[in-house]
Coordinates of C-alpha atoms in Angstrom, one line a residue:
M461 CA 13.2 -10.7 5.3
R462 CA 11.0 -13.6 6.0
T463 CA 8.8 -14.8 2.5
D464 CA 5.9 -16.6 2.0
S465 CA 5.7 -20.3 0.2
S466 CA 2.6 -18.9 -2.0
P467 CA 3.5 -17.3 -4.4
G468 CA 2.3 -13.5 -5.2
T469 CA 0.7 -13.1 -1.2
L470 CA 1.9 -10.6 1.0
P471 CA 3.5 -12.0 4.0
A472 CA 2.0 -12.3 7.2
R473 CA 3.4 -10.6 10.4
E474 CA 3.4 -11.9 14.1
H475 CA 2.1 -11.1 17.1
L476 CA 4.8 -9.9 19.4
P477 CA 7.0 -12.9 21.3
A478 CA 6.3 -12.5 24.9
G479 CA 8.8 -13.6 27.7
D480 CA 8.2 -16.2 30.5
A481 CA 4.7 -15.9 31.9
G482 CA 5.1 -13.2 34.6
T483 CA 6.1 -10.5 32.3
P484 CA 3.7 -7.9 31.8
V485 CA 2.4 -7.6 27.7
L486 CA 1.2 -3.9 28.5
D487 CA 3.2 -1.3 30.1
V488 CA 1.1 1.7 31.2
V489 CA 3.1 5.4 32.3
I490 CA 1.1 7.9 33.9
P491 CA 3.7 10.9 34.3
V492 CA 2.7 12.5 37.1
Y493 CA 3.6 16.0 38.7
N494 CA 1.9 17.9 41.9
E495 CA -1.4 15.3 42.1
E496 CA -2.5 14.6 44.6
K497 CA -5.4 14.7 44.0
D498 CA -5.9 12.8 40.9
L499 CA -4.0 10.8 40.7
Q500 CA -5.1 7.9 42.7
P501 CA -9.1 7.8 41.1
C502 CA -7.3 8.0 37.7
V503 CA -4.8 4.6 38.7
L504 CA -8.3 3.0 39.9
R505 CA -10.2 3.8 37.0
L506 CA -7.6 2.3 35.1
H507 CA -6.8 -1.1 37.7
E508 CA -10.5 -2.1 36.6
H509 CA -11.0 -0.6 33.4
L510 CA -7.8 -3.1 31.6
R511 CA -9.2 -5.9 34.7
R512 CA -12.1 -5.9 32.9
T513 CA -11.7 -5.5 29.5
F514 CA -8.1 -6.8 29.2
P515 CA -7.1 -10.3 27.9
Y516 CA -3.6 -10.4 29.1
A517 CA -1.0 -9.3 31.9
F518 CA -0.4 -6.1 32.6
R519 CA 1.0 -3.2 34.6
I520 CA 0.6 0.5 35.4
T521 CA 4.2 2.8 36.1
I522 CA 3.2 6.1 38.2
A523 CA 6.2 7.8 36.4
D524 CA 6.5 11.0 39.2
N525 CA 8.2 14.4 38.2
A526 CA 9.9 15.4 41.1
S527 CA 6.7 16.5 43.0
T528 CA 6.7 18.5 45.9
D529 CA 2.9 17.8 47.6
T530 CA 1.8 14.4 48.1
T531 CA 2.2 12.3 45.4
P532 CA 4.9 10.4 45.8
L533 CA 3.1 9.4 48.5
V534 CA -0.5 8.5 46.9
S535 CA 2.0 6.2 44.8
R536 CA 4.0 4.4 47.6
R537 CA 0.1 3.4 48.5
L538 CA -1.0 2.3 45.5
E539 CA 2.6 0.2 44.9
A540 CA 1.6 -1.3 48.1
E541 CA -2.4 -2.6 47.9
I542 CA -2.3 -3.0 43.6
P543 CA -0.1 -5.6 42.9
E544 CA -0.7 -4.2 38.3
V545 CA 0.9 -0.9 39.8
R546 CA 4.2 0.6 40.5
A547 CA 5.9 4.0 41.3
F548 CA 8.5 5.0 39.9
R549 CA 10.3 8.3 41.1
L550 CA 12.1 10.9 38.8
E551 CA 14.0 13.7 40.4
Q552 CA 14.2 16.0 37.6
K553 CA 10.9 17.5 35.5
G554 CA 10.0 16.9 32.6
R555 CA 6.8 14.6 30.6
G556 CA 9.7 13.3 28.4
R557 CA 12.1 12.2 30.4
A558 CA 9.6 10.5 32.4
L559 CA 9.0 8.0 29.4
R560 CA 12.7 7.8 28.4
T561 CA 13.3 6.2 31.5
V562 CA 10.6 4.1 32.4
W563 CA 9.9 2.7 28.4
S564 CA 13.6 2.2 28.2
A565 CA 13.7 -0.1 31.9
S566 CA 10.6 -1.3 30.6
D567 CA 10.4 -5.0 29.5
A568 CA 7.1 -5.0 28.1
P569 CA 6.6 -5.1 24.8
V570 CA 4.2 -2.8 24.0
L571 CA 4.6 0.9 25.8
A572 CA 1.9 3.8 26.1
Y573 CA 1.5 6.5 28.0
M574 CA -1.4 8.6 29.3
D575 CA -2.6 11.5 31.1
V576 CA -3.4 11.8 34.9
D577 CA -6.8 13.5 34.0
L578 CA -8.1 11.0 32.2
S579 CA -9.7 13.4 29.3
T580 CA -9.4 10.7 26.9
D581 CA -12.1 8.0 27.0
L582 CA -10.5 4.5 27.8
N583 CA -12.6 2.3 25.6
A584 CA -10.3 3.5 23.3
L585 CA -7.4 2.0 24.5
L586 CA -7.4 -1.8 23.7
P587 CA -7.7 -0.5 19.4
L588 CA -4.8 1.6 20.4
V589 CA -2.8 -0.9 21.6
A590 CA -4.2 -3.9 19.3
P591 CA -2.5 -3.2 16.2
L592 CA 1.3 -2.7 18.6
I593 CA 0.4 -6.4 19.8
S594 CA -0.4 -8.2 16.7
G595 CA 2.6 -7.0 14.7
H596 CA 0.4 -4.6 11.8
S597 CA 2.0 -1.1 13.5
D598 CA 5.1 0.0 15.4
L599 CA 2.8 3.1 17.2
A600 CA -0.4 4.1 18.1
I601 CA -1.4 7.8 19.7
G602 CA -5.1 9.0 19.8
S603 CA -6.4 11.8 16.6
R604 CA -8.8 14.2 18.7
L605 CA -8.6 15.9 15.3
A606 CA -10.5 12.9 13.6
R607 CA -14.0 12.8 11.9
S608 CA -15.0 10.4 14.2
S609 CA -13.8 11.7 17.5
R610 CA -16.1 13.2 19.9
V611 CA -13.9 16.8 21.7
V612 CA -15.5 18.2 24.2
R613 CA -13.3 21.4 24.9
G614 CA -13.0 25.5 24.6
P615 CA -12.3 27.3 21.7
K616 CA -8.6 28.4 22.2
R617 CA -7.6 25.0 22.7
E618 CA -9.1 23.9 19.6
F619 CA -7.5 26.9 17.8
I620 CA -4.0 26.4 19.2
S621 CA -4.0 22.5 18.8
R622 CA -5.0 23.5 15.0
A623 CA -3.1 25.8 14.6
Y624 CA 0.2 23.4 15.8
N625 CA -0.9 20.4 13.3
L626 CA -0.6 22.9 10.5
I627 CA 3.0 24.1 11.8
L628 CA 3.9 20.4 12.1
R629 CA 2.3 19.4 8.0
G630 CA 4.4 22.8 6.9
S631 CA 7.3 22.6 7.9
L632 CA 8.0 18.4 8.6
Q633 CA 5.4 17.1 6.2
A634 CA 3.9 15.3 9.0
R635 CA 1.1 12.9 8.0
F636 CA -0.3 12.2 11.4
S637 CA -2.8 14.5 12.6
D638 CA -2.8 14.9 16.6
A639 CA 0.6 15.3 17.9
Q640 CA 0.1 16.0 21.4
C641 CA -2.7 13.7 22.5
G642 CA -2.4 12.7 25.4
F643 CA -3.0 9.2 24.8
K644 CA 0.3 7.5 23.0
A645 CA 2.1 3.3 22.5
I646 CA 4.6 2.2 20.8
R647 CA 6.4 -1.0 20.5
R648 CA 9.9 -1.7 23.1
D649 CA 11.9 -2.8 20.2
V650 CA 11.1 0.3 18.2
A651 CA 11.4 2.3 21.8
Q652 CA 14.8 1.2 21.6
V653 CA 15.5 2.7 18.5
L654 CA 13.7 6.1 18.6
L655 CA 14.3 6.7 22.2
P656 CA 18.3 7.9 21.7
L657 CA 17.5 10.0 19.1
V658 CA 15.2 11.3 21.0
E659 CA 16.4 14.9 22.5
D660 CA 13.6 17.1 24.1
T661 CA 13.2 15.7 27.9
G662 CA 9.5 18.2 28.2
W663 CA 6.2 18.5 26.3
F664 CA 7.5 18.0 22.6
F665 CA 9.5 14.3 23.2
D666 CA 6.0 12.7 21.6
T667 CA 6.2 15.2 18.7
E668 CA 9.4 15.2 17.9
M669 CA 9.3 10.6 18.1
L670 CA 6.8 10.4 15.9
V671 CA 8.1 13.3 13.4
I672 CA 11.3 11.0 12.9
A673 CA 9.2 7.5 13.2
E674 CA 7.8 9.3 10.2
R675 CA 9.6 10.2 8.3
A676 CA 11.9 6.4 9.1
G677 CA 9.3 5.3 7.4
L678 CA 7.8 2.9 10.3
R679 CA 3.8 2.9 10.0
I680 CA 1.6 5.0 12.7
H681 CA -1.8 3.9 13.4
E682 CA -4.4 6.5 14.3
V683 CA -7.3 5.7 16.5
P684 CA -9.7 8.4 17.2
V685 CA -11.0 9.4 20.5
D686 CA -13.8 10.4 22.2
W687 CA -12.2 14.0 25.1
V688 CA -12.8 15.7 26.8
D689 CA -10.8 19.2 28.1
D690 CA -9.7 19.3 31.9
P691 CA -10.8 22.7 33.0
D692 CA -7.5 22.5 35.7
S693 CA -5.4 21.4 34.3
T694 CA -1.5 23.0 35.3
V695 CA -0.1 22.6 32.0
H696 CA 1.0 26.4 31.0
I697 CA -0.1 26.9 27.3
V698 CA 2.2 29.9 25.7
R699 CA 5.1 28.4 27.1
T700 CA 4.7 24.6 26.0
A701 CA 3.9 26.8 22.6
T702 CA 6.6 28.1 23.1
E703 CA 8.9 25.4 23.7
D704 CA 6.9 23.4 20.8
L705 CA 8.1 25.8 18.0
K706 CA 12.5 26.0 19.1
G707 CA 11.7 22.1 19.2
V708 CA 9.8 22.3 15.5
W709 CA 13.0 24.3 14.2
R710 CA 15.0 22.0 15.9
V711 CA 14.1 19.2 13.9
G712 CA 13.6 20.8 11.3
K713 CA 16.8 21.9 10.8
A714 CA 18.7 18.4 11.7
L715 CA 16.0 17.3 9.6
A716 CA 18.0 19.4 6.3
T717 CA 21.5 19.2 7.4
G718 CA 20.8 15.8 7.1
A719 CA 22.0 15.0 11.2
L720 CA 19.5 12.5 11.7
P721 CA 20.1 8.8 10.4
L722 CA 17.5 8.0 9.3
D723 CA 19.2 5.8 7.4
R724 CA 19.4 3.9 9.6
I725 CA 16.1 3.1 11.4
A726 CA 14.3 2.7 8.0
R727 CA 12.2 0.2 7.5
P728 CA 14.2 -2.3 10.0
F729 CA 11.0 -4.0 11.8
G730 CA 8.5 -6.5 10.4
D731 CA 8.4 -7.3 6.8
D732 CA 7.9 -4.6 3.7
P733 CA 6.3 -5.7 0.3
R734 CA 8.3 -2.9 -1.7
D735 CA 11.4 -5.3 -0.4
R736 CA 9.3 -8.5 -1.9
D737 CA 11.4 -9.6 -5.4
V738 CA 7.6 -10.1 -7.4
Q739 CA 6.9 -10.9 -11.1
D740 CA 6.4 -8.5 -13.4
V741 CA 6.1 -5.8 -11.4
P742 CA 9.1 -3.0 -12.4
K743 CA 11.3 -1.6 -10.4
G744 CA 11.9 1.8 -9.2
L745 CA 9.6 3.0 -12.9
A746 CA 8.2 5.8 -11.4
R747 CA 12.7 7.0 -10.4
Q748 CA 13.5 5.9 -13.2
L749 CA 10.6 8.3 -16.0
V750 CA 11.2 11.3 -13.2
G751 CA 15.1 10.8 -14.3
F752 CA 14.0 9.9 -17.7
C753 CA 12.4 13.4 -18.1
V754 CA 15.4 15.4 -16.2
V755 CA 17.4 14.1 -18.6
G756 CA 15.8 14.7 -22.0
G757 CA 14.5 18.5 -20.5
L758 CA 18.9 19.1 -19.7
S759 CA 19.8 17.6 -23.4
T760 CA 17.2 19.8 -25.2
L761 CA 18.9 22.2 -23.8
F762 CA 21.9 20.9 -25.1
Y763 CA 21.1 20.8 -27.8
L764 CA 20.3 24.1 -28.2
L765 CA 23.6 25.2 -27.4
L766 CA 24.9 24.0 -28.9
Y767 CA 23.2 24.4 -32.4
S768 CA 24.2 27.6 -31.7
V769 CA 27.2 27.2 -31.6
F770 CA 27.6 25.1 -35.1
R771 CA 25.1 27.6 -37.1
Q772 CA 28.0 30.4 -36.2
F773 CA 30.5 28.4 -39.4
C774 CA 27.9 25.4 -41.2
G775 CA 23.9 26.1 -42.8
S776 CA 21.8 24.8 -41.0
Q777 CA 20.9 21.6 -42.0
I778 CA 24.8 20.6 -40.7
A779 CA 24.2 22.5 -37.7
N780 CA 21.3 20.3 -36.6
A781 CA 22.9 17.1 -38.1
L782 CA 25.6 17.3 -36.1
A783 CA 23.6 19.6 -32.8
L784 CA 21.7 16.2 -32.3
L785 CA 24.1 14.3 -33.3
V786 CA 26.6 15.0 -30.5
S787 CA 23.3 15.7 -27.3
A788 CA 22.0 12.7 -28.2
V789 CA 25.2 11.0 -27.5
A790 CA 25.3 13.1 -24.6
N791 CA 21.5 11.8 -23.5
T792 CA 22.6 8.1 -23.3
A793 CA 25.5 8.8 -21.3
A794 CA 23.4 10.6 -19.0
N795 CA 20.4 8.7 -19.6
R796 CA 22.9 5.1 -18.3
R797 CA 24.3 6.2 -14.9
L798 CA 21.5 8.7 -13.7
T799 CA 18.3 7.1 -15.2
F800 CA 19.1 3.1 -15.6
G801 CA 22.1 3.2 -12.1
V802 CA 24.8 1.2 -15.0
R803 CA 28.1 2.0 -14.0
G804 CA 31.9 1.5 -14.9
R805 CA 32.9 0.6 -18.5
G806 CA 31.8 -2.2 -19.5
G807 CA 29.1 -2.2 -22.6
A808 CA 28.9 1.8 -23.1
V809 CA 30.6 1.5 -27.1
R810 CA 27.3 -1.1 -27.5
H811 CA 25.1 1.4 -26.0
Q812 CA 25.9 4.1 -27.3
A813 CA 25.1 2.6 -30.8
Q814 CA 21.9 1.2 -29.1
G815 CA 21.3 4.3 -28.4
L816 CA 22.5 6.0 -31.9
V817 CA 19.5 2.7 -33.0
V818 CA 17.1 4.6 -31.0
F819 CA 17.8 8.4 -31.8
G820 CA 17.8 7.0 -35.5
I821 CA 13.9 5.3 -34.6
G822 CA 13.1 8.2 -33.4
L823 CA 14.6 11.1 -36.3
A824 CA 12.9 9.0 -38.7
L825 CA 9.0 8.9 -37.1
T826 CA 9.4 12.7 -36.9
S827 CA 10.7 13.0 -40.3
G828 CA 8.1 10.3 -41.5
S829 CA 5.3 12.5 -40.0
L830 CA 6.5 15.6 -41.3
A831 CA 7.2 13.7 -44.9
A832 CA 3.4 12.4 -45.0
L833 CA 1.4 15.4 -43.4
D834 CA 3.7 17.1 -46.8
A835 CA 1.8 13.7 -48.7
A836 CA -1.2 15.6 -47.9
T837 CA -1.6 18.7 -48.3
S838 CA 0.3 20.6 -50.2
D839 CA 0.6 23.5 -48.5
P840 CA -0.4 22.5 -44.6
A841 CA -0.6 25.4 -42.6
H842 CA 1.9 26.2 -39.7
S843 CA 0.4 25.9 -37.0
T844 CA -0.8 22.2 -38.4
E845 CA 2.8 21.8 -39.0
L846 CA 3.5 22.4 -35.0
A847 CA 0.6 19.9 -34.1
V848 CA 1.8 17.0 -35.8
L849 CA 5.9 17.8 -34.6
I850 CA 4.6 18.2 -31.1
A851 CA 2.6 15.0 -31.5
A852 CA 5.4 13.0 -33.5
N853 CA 8.3 14.3 -30.0
L854 CA 5.7 12.6 -28.0
A855 CA 6.3 9.6 -29.7
A856 CA 9.3 9.1 -30.0
T857 CA 9.6 10.4 -26.3
V858 CA 8.0 7.6 -25.3
L859 CA 9.9 4.6 -27.9
R860 CA 13.2 6.1 -27.0
F861 CA 11.7 5.4 -22.8
L862 CA 10.6 1.7 -23.7
L863 CA 13.3 1.0 -26.3
F864 CA 16.0 2.0 -23.2
R865 CA 14.5 0.3 -20.1
A866 CA 14.0 -3.1 -22.2
W867 CA 16.7 -2.9 -25.2
V868 CA 19.4 -0.6 -24.1
F869 CA 19.6 -0.6 -19.8
P870 CA 17.6 -4.1 -19.1
E871 CA 16.9 -5.1 -15.5
R872 CA 19.1 -7.8 -15.5
D873 CA 18.1 -10.5 -11.7
E874 CA 22.2 -10.6 -10.6
N875 CA 21.4 -14.0 -9.3
P876 CA 19.7 -16.6 -11.4
S877 CA 19.4 -19.6 -9.9
R878 CA 16.8 -17.7 -6.7
S879 CA 13.2 -17.9 -7.8
T880 CA 11.8 -15.2 -7.4
V881 CA 9.9 -15.3 -4.6
V882 CA 10.7 -18.2 -2.7
T883 CA 13.9 -18.6 -1.8
T884 CA 15.5 -21.9 -1.5
H885 CA 18.1 -22.4 2.4
T886 CA 20.2 -25.1 2.8
P887 CA 20.5 -24.9 6.7
S888 CA 23.7 -25.4 8.4
T889 CA 25.1 -28.6 9.8
T890 CA 26.7 -26.3 12.8
P891 CA 24.1 -26.6 15.9
S892 CA 22.3 -23.5 16.2
A893 CA 20.2 -22.3 19.0
T894 CA 18.8 -19.9 15.5
P895 CA 16.1 -21.1 13.5
A896 CA 16.6 -22.3 10.5
Y897 CA 15.2 -19.9 7.5
G898 CA 12.1 -20.9 5.8
T899 CA 10.8 -22.7 9.4
Q900 CA 8.5 -20.9 11.4
Q901 CA 9.5 -21.0 15.0
P902 CA 5.7 -20.3 17.5
Y903 CA 6.4 -18.3 19.4
A904 CA 5.8 -18.7 23.2
P905 CA 1.7 -18.2 24.3
L906 CA 1.4 -14.3 25.3
P907 CA 0.4 -14.1 30.0
T908 CA -3.0 -14.0 30.3
R909 CA -3.6 -11.7 33.1
P910 CA -3.8 -13.3 36.7
T911 CA -7.4 -14.0 38.7
A912 CA -8.7 -12.5 41.6
N913 CA -7.7 -15.4 43.6
H914 CA -4.0 -15.2 42.2
Y915 CA -3.5 -11.7 43.0
A916 CA -5.2 -12.3 47.0
T917 CA -2.3 -15.3 47.0
A918 CA 0.6 -14.4 45.1
P919 CA 3.1 -12.7 47.2
H920 CA 4.6 -8.6 46.0
T921 CA 7.3 -8.3 45.1
P922 CA 8.8 -4.2 45.2
Y923 CA 9.3 -2.3 42.4
T924 CA 13.3 -2.5 41.8
P925 CA 14.0 1.0 40.9
Y926 CA 15.5 2.0 37.4
N927 CA 19.7 1.2 36.9
P928 CA 20.4 2.7 33.7
Q929 CA 24.1 0.0 34.2
S930 CA 21.2 -3.1 34.3
S931 CA 18.6 -1.8 32.4
Y932 CA 18.2 -1.3 28.7
T933 CA 22.4 -1.9 27.1
P934 CA 22.9 -0.9 23.6
Q935 CA 24.9 -3.0 21.6
T936 CA 27.2 -0.4 20.1
P937 CA 28.4 2.4 22.8
Y938 CA 25.4 5.4 22.9
T939 CA 28.4 8.5 23.6
P940 CA 27.2 10.7 20.7
Q941 CA 28.8 14.2 19.9
S942 CA 26.0 15.8 19.5
P943 CA 21.5 14.8 20.0
Y944 CA 22.2 13.1 16.4
D945 CA 25.1 11.8 16.5
A946 CA 24.3 8.3 18.4
T947 CA 25.4 5.4 16.5
V948 CA 21.1 3.1 17.0
P949 CA 22.3 -0.6 17.7
S950 CA 21.2 -2.5 14.7
Q951 CA 17.9 -4.8 16.5
Q952 CA 16.4 -7.9 15.7
V953 CA 12.8 -8.3 16.1
W954 CA 11.6 -10.9 14.5
P955 CA 12.4 -14.6 15.2
T956 CA 15.8 -14.2 13.2
D957 CA 16.2 -15.2 8.4
T958 CA 18.6 -15.6 7.2
D959 CA 18.2 -14.3 3.9
P960 CA 21.3 -13.6 2.3
R961 CA 20.2 -10.0 0.7
N962 CA 19.3 -9.1 3.7
S963 CA 22.2 -6.2 4.5

């Protein structure tokens, strides 16, 4: 985790580092299947738009999903005529399979895809990828269901799209608005971690990827788009909807059983202000409040049970005192471990003694309230007594929590010598290529798009087909026993930090 030199400020994110000048910043993938008529107009229009509006080097990759018409010939002709176009051939169908294969082999730091029919207005492409280049977000999606989106499509597709997203929200607690819009982008370092966890190879691929990313705490940026339905679309709506519902059931089951290793990819990319130590900001207050309320409710039930048992052998006052004493000891022990996370036997006796003092203060507060009421009126109504007791118990509960938090179980800094915001670091004397923590290493400038003269003179390098033996190689072998048993390699995304707090 990087820290900032000015206390109280959030860490600034960096632009994505680019490699040498020949590496494109953006790789736009167009999955196609038997699109011999629409492919060439789509690629020419997209290429002209990127050449005119996109300020960095780019690439357009045609991912042919086992087409049986002349689509492969059109792809190779476009690759030969346009330097930024690459053709890729797969012998199996599946949009998810095509995206996984091409994205895994790409060297561009930002990866995107769009449908060949160009239903989405291309003016949304730069707003889609800009948050990924700047480092603000991890994934970006176009949304046809945003308030400011302008969409032209029939009522049948409108109903299916909204019903599908309602199913995602209700079953998988998805918060993104449009899962199936064919207009998405992802950072390459994020894709390398997420792709081994995505099982689907068809239309449910991007939905599964988005759900996993959202559950892992990654940031998803949504862009309102202008979208016009393609009446000649070859997508089989009923079959696609059925496969999507099967995917929702499979992913929901994996999330419910804990089969997805979300803890391995939780917040590994960029800085997170929740990981920073800031003065005067209490840690875990919400969790402690919930734990305190749960323990309090269980303690009340335990007290009533004890009182009923003791009342069989002694009077009401003695039974009440014994039940309160035992329940107070159990309440302190439960809050010690569950609410405030104190482990071990060290200080347990002192904590119990302090807990009894806190209990005595609360008892004195409630008893004093009743005594004050009796002094104020000789014959108070029963409803008045109940109101006074409820108010006194609420005040005693709040006071008990504050005393527990501040006196009985105070938060202690395990490393007092460390500053709350700025971490000092002494560089090692051993030479290393890793930059010292706290120093800002400038990134290489992003490669700019070559000019038209460069296109005329630069030799064209044929696109090398994807070879899984020579392309992306994880740091640990990927040999899953099931779709969710993959061991995800830890990825270092930003300049190497040596903060000892990072695990």
